Short mmCIF file of C-alpha atoms in Angstrom, two decimals:
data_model
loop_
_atom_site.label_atom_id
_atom_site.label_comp_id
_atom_site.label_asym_id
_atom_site.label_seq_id
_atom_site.Cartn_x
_atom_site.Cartn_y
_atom_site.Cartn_z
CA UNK V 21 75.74 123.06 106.82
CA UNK V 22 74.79 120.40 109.43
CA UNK V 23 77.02 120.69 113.58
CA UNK V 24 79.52 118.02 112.26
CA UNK V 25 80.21 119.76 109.09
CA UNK V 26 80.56 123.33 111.58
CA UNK V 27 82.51 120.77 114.06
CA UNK V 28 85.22 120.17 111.12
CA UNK V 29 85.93 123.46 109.83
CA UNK V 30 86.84 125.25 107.13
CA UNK V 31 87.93 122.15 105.38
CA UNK V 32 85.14 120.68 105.30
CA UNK V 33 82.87 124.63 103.75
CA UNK V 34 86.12 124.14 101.01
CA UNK V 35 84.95 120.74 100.02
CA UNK V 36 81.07 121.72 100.23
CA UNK V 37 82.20 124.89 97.95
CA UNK V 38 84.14 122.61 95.24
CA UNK V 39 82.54 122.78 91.97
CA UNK V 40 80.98 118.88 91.45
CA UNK V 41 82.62 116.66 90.13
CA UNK V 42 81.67 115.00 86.87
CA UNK V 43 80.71 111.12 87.41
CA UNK V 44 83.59 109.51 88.29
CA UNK V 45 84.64 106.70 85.64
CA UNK V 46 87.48 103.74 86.32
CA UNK V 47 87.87 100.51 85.06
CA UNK V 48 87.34 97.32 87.13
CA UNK V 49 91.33 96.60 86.78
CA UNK V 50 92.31 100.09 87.87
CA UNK V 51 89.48 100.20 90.53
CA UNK V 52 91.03 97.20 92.19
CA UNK V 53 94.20 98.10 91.93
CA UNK V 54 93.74 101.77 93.20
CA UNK V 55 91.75 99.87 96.31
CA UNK V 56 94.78 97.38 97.10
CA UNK V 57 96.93 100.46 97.25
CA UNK V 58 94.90 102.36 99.44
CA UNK V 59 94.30 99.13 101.58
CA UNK V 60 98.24 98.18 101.48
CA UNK V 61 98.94 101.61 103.11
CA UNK V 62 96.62 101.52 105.96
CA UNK V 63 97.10 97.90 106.52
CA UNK V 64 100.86 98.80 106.92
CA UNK V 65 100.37 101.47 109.40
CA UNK V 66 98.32 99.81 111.48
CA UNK V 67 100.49 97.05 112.24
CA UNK V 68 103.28 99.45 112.63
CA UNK V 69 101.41 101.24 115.47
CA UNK V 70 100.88 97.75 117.15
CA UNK V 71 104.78 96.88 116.60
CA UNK V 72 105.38 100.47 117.89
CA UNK V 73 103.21 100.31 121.22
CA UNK V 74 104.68 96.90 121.45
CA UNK V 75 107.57 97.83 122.14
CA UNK V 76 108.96 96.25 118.82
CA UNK V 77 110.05 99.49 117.19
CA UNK V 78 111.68 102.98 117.97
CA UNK V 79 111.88 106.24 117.14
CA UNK V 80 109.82 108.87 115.71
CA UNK V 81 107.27 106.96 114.15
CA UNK V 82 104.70 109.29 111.68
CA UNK V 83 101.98 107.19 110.34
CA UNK V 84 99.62 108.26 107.38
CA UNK V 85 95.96 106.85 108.23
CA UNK V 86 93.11 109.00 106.15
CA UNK V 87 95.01 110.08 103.76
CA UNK V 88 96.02 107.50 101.23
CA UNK V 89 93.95 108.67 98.76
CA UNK V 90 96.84 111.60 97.75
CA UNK V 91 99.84 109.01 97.77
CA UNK V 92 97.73 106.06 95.60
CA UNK V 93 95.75 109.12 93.22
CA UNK V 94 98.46 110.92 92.69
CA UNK V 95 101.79 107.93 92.23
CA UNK V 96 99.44 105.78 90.54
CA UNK V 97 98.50 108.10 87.98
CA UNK V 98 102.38 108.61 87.08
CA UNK V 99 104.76 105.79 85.29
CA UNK V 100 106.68 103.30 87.50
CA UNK V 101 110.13 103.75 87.89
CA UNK V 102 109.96 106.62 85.13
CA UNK V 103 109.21 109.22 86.79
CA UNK V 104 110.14 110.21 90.55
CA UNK V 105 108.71 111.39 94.01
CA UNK V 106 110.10 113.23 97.13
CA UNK V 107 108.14 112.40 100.39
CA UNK V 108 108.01 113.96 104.17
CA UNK V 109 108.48 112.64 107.59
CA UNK V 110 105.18 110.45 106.73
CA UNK V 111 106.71 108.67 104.08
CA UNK V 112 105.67 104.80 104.55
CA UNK V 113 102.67 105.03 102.38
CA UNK V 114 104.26 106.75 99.47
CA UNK V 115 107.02 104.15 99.25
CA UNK V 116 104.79 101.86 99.20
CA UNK V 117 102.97 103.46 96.05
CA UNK V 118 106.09 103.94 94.48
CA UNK V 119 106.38 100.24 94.36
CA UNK V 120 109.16 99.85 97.30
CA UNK V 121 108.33 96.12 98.79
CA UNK V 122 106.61 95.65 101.84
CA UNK V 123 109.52 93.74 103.60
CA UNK V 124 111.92 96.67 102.64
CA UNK V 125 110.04 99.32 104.03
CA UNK V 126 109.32 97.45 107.16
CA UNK V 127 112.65 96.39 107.70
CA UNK V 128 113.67 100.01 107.53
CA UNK V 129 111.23 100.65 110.33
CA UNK V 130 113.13 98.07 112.19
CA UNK V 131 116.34 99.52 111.11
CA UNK V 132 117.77 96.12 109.64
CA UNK V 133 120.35 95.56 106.94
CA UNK V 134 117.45 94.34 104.47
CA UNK V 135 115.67 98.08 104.81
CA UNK V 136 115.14 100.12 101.45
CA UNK V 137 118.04 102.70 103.44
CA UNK V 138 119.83 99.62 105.09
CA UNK V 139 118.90 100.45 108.17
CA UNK V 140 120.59 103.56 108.33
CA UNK V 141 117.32 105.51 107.82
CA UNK V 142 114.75 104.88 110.03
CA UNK V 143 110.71 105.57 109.38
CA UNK V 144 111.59 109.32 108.41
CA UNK V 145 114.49 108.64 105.56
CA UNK V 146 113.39 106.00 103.16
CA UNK V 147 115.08 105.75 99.62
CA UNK V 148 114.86 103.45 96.96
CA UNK V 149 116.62 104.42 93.55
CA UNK V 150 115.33 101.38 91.81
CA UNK V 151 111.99 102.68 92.66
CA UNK V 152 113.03 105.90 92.12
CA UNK V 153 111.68 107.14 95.59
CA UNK V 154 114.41 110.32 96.26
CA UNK V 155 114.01 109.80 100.10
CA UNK V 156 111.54 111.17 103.08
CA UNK V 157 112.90 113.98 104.74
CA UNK V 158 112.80 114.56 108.34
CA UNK V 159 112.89 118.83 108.21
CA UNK V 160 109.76 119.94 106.71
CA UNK V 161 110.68 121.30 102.96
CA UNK V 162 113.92 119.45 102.40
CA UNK V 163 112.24 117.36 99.66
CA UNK V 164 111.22 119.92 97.77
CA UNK V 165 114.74 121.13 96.65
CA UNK V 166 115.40 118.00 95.61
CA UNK V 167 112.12 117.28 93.37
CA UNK V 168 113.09 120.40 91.78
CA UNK V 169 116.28 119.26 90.86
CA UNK V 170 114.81 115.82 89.79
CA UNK V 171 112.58 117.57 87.47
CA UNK V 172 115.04 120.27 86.46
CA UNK V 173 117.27 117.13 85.25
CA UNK V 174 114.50 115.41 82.93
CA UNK V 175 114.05 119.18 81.15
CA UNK V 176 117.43 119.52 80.95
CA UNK V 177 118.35 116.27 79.56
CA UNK V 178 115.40 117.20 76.22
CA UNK V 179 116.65 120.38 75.79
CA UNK V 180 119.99 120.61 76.24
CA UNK V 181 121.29 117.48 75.63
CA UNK V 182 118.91 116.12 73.09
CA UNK V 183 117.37 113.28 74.78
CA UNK V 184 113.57 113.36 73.36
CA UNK V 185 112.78 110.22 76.22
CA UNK V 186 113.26 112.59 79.02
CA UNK V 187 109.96 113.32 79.82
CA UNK V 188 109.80 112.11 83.61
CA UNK V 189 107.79 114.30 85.54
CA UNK V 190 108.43 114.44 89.51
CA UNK V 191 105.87 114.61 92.60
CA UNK V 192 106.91 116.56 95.76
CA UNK V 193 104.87 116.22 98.40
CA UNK V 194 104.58 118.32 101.57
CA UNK V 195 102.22 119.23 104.40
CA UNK V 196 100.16 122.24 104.70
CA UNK V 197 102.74 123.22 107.31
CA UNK V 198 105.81 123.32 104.41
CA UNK V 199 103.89 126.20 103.09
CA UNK V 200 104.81 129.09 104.88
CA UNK V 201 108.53 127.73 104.67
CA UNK V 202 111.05 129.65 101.90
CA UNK V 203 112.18 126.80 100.56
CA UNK V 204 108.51 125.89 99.22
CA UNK V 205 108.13 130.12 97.66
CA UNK V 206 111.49 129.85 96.30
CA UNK V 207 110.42 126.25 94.58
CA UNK V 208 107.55 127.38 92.88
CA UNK V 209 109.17 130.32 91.42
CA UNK V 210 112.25 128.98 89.53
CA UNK V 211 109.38 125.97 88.58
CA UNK V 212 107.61 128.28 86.99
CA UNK V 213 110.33 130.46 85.71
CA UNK V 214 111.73 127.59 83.79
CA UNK V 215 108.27 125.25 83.27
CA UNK V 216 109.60 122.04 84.71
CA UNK V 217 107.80 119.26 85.51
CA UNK V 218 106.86 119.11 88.42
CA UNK V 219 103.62 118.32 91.19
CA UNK V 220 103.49 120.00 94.23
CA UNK V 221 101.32 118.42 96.00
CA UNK V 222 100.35 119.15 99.45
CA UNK V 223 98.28 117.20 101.51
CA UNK V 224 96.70 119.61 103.98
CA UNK V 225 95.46 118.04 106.62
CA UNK V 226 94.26 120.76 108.57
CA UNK V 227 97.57 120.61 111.14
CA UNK V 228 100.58 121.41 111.47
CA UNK V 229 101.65 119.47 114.44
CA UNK V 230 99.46 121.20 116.50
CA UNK V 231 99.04 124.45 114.65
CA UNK V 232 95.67 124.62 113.10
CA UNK V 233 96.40 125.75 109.56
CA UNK V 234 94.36 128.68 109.54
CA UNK V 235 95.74 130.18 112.40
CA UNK V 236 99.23 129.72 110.41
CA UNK V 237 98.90 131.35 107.09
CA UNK V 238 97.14 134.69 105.98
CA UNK V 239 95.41 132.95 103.13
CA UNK V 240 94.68 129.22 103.95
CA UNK V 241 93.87 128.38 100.34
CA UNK V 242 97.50 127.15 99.49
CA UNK V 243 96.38 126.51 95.52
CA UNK V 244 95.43 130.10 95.42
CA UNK V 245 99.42 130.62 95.74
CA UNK V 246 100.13 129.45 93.06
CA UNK V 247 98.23 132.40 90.87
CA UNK V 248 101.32 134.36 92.53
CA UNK V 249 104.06 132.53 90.23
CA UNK V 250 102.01 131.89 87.18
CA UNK V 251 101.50 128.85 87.24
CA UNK V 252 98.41 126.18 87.73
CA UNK V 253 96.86 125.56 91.22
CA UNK V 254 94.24 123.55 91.80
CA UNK V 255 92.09 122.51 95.01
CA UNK V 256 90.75 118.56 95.08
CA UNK V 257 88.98 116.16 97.79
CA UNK V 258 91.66 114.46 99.29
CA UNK V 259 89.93 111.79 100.34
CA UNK V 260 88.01 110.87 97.30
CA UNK V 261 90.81 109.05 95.37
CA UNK V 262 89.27 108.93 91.81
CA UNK V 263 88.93 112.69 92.20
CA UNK V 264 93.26 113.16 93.09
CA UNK V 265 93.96 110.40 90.09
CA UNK V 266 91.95 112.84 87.53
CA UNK V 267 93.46 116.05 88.77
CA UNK V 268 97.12 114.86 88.81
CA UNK V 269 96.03 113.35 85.55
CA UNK V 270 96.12 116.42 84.22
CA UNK V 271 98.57 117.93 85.75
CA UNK V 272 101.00 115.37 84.72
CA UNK V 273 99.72 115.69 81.19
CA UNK V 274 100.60 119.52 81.25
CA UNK V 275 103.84 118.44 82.72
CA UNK V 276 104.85 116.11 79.44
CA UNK V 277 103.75 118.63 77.53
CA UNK V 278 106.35 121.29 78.66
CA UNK V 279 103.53 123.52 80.04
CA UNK V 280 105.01 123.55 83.36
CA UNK V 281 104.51 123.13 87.20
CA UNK V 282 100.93 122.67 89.26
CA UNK V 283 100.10 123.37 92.44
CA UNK V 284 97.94 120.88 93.47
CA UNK V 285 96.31 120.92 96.74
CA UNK V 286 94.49 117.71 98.96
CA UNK V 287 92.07 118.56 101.46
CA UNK V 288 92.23 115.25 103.29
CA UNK V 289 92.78 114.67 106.90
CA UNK V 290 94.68 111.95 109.56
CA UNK V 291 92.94 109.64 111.88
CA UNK V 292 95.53 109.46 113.76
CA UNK V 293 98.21 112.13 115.84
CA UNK V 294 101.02 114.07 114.31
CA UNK V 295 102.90 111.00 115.95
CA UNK V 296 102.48 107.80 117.54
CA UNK V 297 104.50 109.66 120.93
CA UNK V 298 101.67 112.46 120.21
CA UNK V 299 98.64 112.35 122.86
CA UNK V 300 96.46 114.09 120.43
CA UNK V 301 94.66 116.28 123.06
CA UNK V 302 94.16 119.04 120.20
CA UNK V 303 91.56 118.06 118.06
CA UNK V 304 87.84 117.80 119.05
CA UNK V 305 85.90 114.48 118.89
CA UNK V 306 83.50 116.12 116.21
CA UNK V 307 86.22 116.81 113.89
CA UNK V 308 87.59 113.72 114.01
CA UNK V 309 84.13 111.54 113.31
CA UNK V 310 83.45 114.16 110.39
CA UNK V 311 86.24 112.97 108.90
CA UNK V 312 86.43 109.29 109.81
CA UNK V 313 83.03 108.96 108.25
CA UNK V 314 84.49 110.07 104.72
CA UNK V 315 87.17 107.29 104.75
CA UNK V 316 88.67 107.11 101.49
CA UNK V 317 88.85 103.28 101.34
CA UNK V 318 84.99 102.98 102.38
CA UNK V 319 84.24 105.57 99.76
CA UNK V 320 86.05 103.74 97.22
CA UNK V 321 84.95 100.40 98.01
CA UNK V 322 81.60 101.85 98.26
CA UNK V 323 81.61 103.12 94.57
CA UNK V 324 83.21 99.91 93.32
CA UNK V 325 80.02 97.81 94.43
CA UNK V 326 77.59 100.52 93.38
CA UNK V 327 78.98 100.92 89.87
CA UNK V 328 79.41 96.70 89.43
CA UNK V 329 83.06 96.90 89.43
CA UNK V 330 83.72 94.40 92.49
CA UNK V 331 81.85 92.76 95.13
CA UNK V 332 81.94 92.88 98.85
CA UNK V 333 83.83 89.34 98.56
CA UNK V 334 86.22 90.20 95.66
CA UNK V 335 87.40 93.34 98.66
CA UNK V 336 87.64 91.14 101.39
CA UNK V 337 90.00 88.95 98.97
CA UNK V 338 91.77 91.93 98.53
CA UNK V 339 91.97 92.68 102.21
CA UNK V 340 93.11 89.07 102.89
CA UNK V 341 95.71 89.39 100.46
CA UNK V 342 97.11 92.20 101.90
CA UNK V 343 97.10 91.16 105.61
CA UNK V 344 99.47 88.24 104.68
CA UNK V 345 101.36 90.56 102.99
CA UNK V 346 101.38 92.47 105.81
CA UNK V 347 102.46 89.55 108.09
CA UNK V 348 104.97 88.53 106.27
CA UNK V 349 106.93 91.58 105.65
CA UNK V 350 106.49 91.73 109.97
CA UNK V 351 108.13 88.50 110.09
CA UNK V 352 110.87 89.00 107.40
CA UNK V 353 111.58 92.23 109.07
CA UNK V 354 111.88 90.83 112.72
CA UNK V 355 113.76 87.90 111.56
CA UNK V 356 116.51 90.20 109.39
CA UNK V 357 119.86 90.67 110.53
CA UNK V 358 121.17 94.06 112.05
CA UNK V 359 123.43 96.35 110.00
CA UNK V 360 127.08 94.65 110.69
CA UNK V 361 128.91 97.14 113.56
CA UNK V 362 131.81 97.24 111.10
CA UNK V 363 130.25 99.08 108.10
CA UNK V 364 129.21 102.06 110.06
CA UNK V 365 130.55 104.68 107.92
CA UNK V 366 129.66 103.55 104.80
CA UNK V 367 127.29 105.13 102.74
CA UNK V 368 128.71 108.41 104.52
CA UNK V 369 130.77 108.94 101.45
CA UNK V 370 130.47 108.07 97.49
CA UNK V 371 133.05 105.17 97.37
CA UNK V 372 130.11 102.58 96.40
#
């Protein structure tokens, strides 16, 4: 193994130890579309850090950079507004997946009446039903309660109630930090116990905050756990998105099939701190090029133009596209009104 690879950790032996991958096959149409989804998210949280530093936006602001290839493999493998996900804290990018607008999200950020939560939620509590996004969740394992019940609902509505349709399949997704949490033990065993349909994905990124995850847990390899409850675990290169699309792939064809839960663990990594108020004084320089220099976009763009599928000035279209995109959902956001003072319990209760 070369310094930088010794620099990075045991991440980076688990992704040198992964069995190859068989050659990675994708359509131009899919290709492109997996690459504006990847370049959507980062686009997004960039120009949320500059609105944040600007002094344009408040809060607790936890931005996703390095790791898109888990939210676009793994959402845009599933069906649109079918089936459903539960996000973290560092939800942005997922909503955006999940096919919540770029003005909606951002105007959430900005806490605005026009937000996907209307306003009331901030960067850490987005929802969208239409989209069927079932919200970010500021406590670490909240979500995955509520995936569970999401996926207990589509088994229940075949079984029970006859509905042969009901064959949504739900994504939870949690950090590597979630995993030492009950709620996430607890999860996997009625999951298994009753084969629902259901991803658990987590996207460890090798911290928890600032806890290094192998200082946290007495067995890092969080797919391993899932051996424990009987159900399918699997280990994948979070940053190589073609490689998260196959293995949710199957995971979500398992899931359809009533054969029950996975476990699927991303080793990917952010380029950025736990927060936008986090210094980031933890994490040595060599880590952070090891990683930077397998950037998920670059990779992908990279195998587009090798295999034919795009060229270097079909992406740049793409990356112009977005950046209006972008722009525009700044300027809706900015330019939306502010939830009206006289509506400030509602939504606390049912009545709508």
């Amino acid at each position: 193994m070369d310094s930088s690879a010794g620099a990075a950790g045991s991440h980076a032996e688990r992704l040198a130890a992964l069995y190859p991958a068989g050659p990675s096959s994708v359509s131009r149409e899919d290709g492109l579309m997996l690459y504006r989804d990847m370049t959507l998210g980062r686009r997004f949280e960039d120009k949320c850090a500059e609105m944040y530093y600007r002094g344009k936006m408040f809060g607790f602001v936890h931005l996703y950079n390095g790791q898109e290839a888990v939210s676009t493999g793994v959402i845009k493998a599933m069906k649109a507004q079918h089936d459903w996900f539960c996000s973290t804290y560092r939800d942005h990018v997922h909503a955006l997946s999940a096919g919540v607008p770029a003005r909606e999200v951002m105007s959430e950020l900005f806490g605005k009446e026009t937000g996907c939560s209307k306003g009331r939620g901030g960067s850490m509590h987005l929802f969208s039903k239409e989209h069927h996004l079932l919200g970010g969740y500021a406590f670490i394992g909240e979500g995955i309660p509520v995936a569970l019940g999401a996926a207990f609902t589509s088994r229940y509505k075949r079984d029970a109630l006859g509905d042969a349709s009901s064959d949504a399949v739900t994504a939870a997704f949690f950090g590597d930090g979630t995993c030492n949490n009950g709620q996430f033990f607890e999860c996997l065993n009625m999951a298994a116990l009753w084969k629902l349909p259901i991803l658990f994905v987590v996207e460890n990124n090798k911290w928890a905050i600032g806890m290094a995850h192998d200082r946290a847990t007495s067995d890092p390899e969080i797919w391993r756990k899932a051996a424990a409850f009987g159900m399918a675990g699997e280990e994948v290169d979070g940053m190589d998105v073609l490689a998260v699309r196959a293995a949710a792939q199957r995971a979500i064809e398992r899931a359809r099939a009533g054969e029950g839960p996975t476990l699927l663990e991303c080793l990917t990594y952010r380029f950025r701190g736990h927060s936008l108020a986090d210094p980031d004084e933890l994490r040595s320089e060599a880590e952070k090029t090891f990683w930077a220099e397998r950037d998920p976009i670059k990779a992908l763009a990279a195998h587009l133009q090798e295999h034919g599928l795009a060229s270097a000035e079909e992406l740049k279209a793409v990356e112009k596209e977005i950046d209006a995109e972008v722009a525009d959902a700044i300027s809706f956001a900015l330019a939306a009104p502010e939830p009206d003072p006289a509506e400030l319990t509602r939504y606390i209760w049912a009545e709508d």
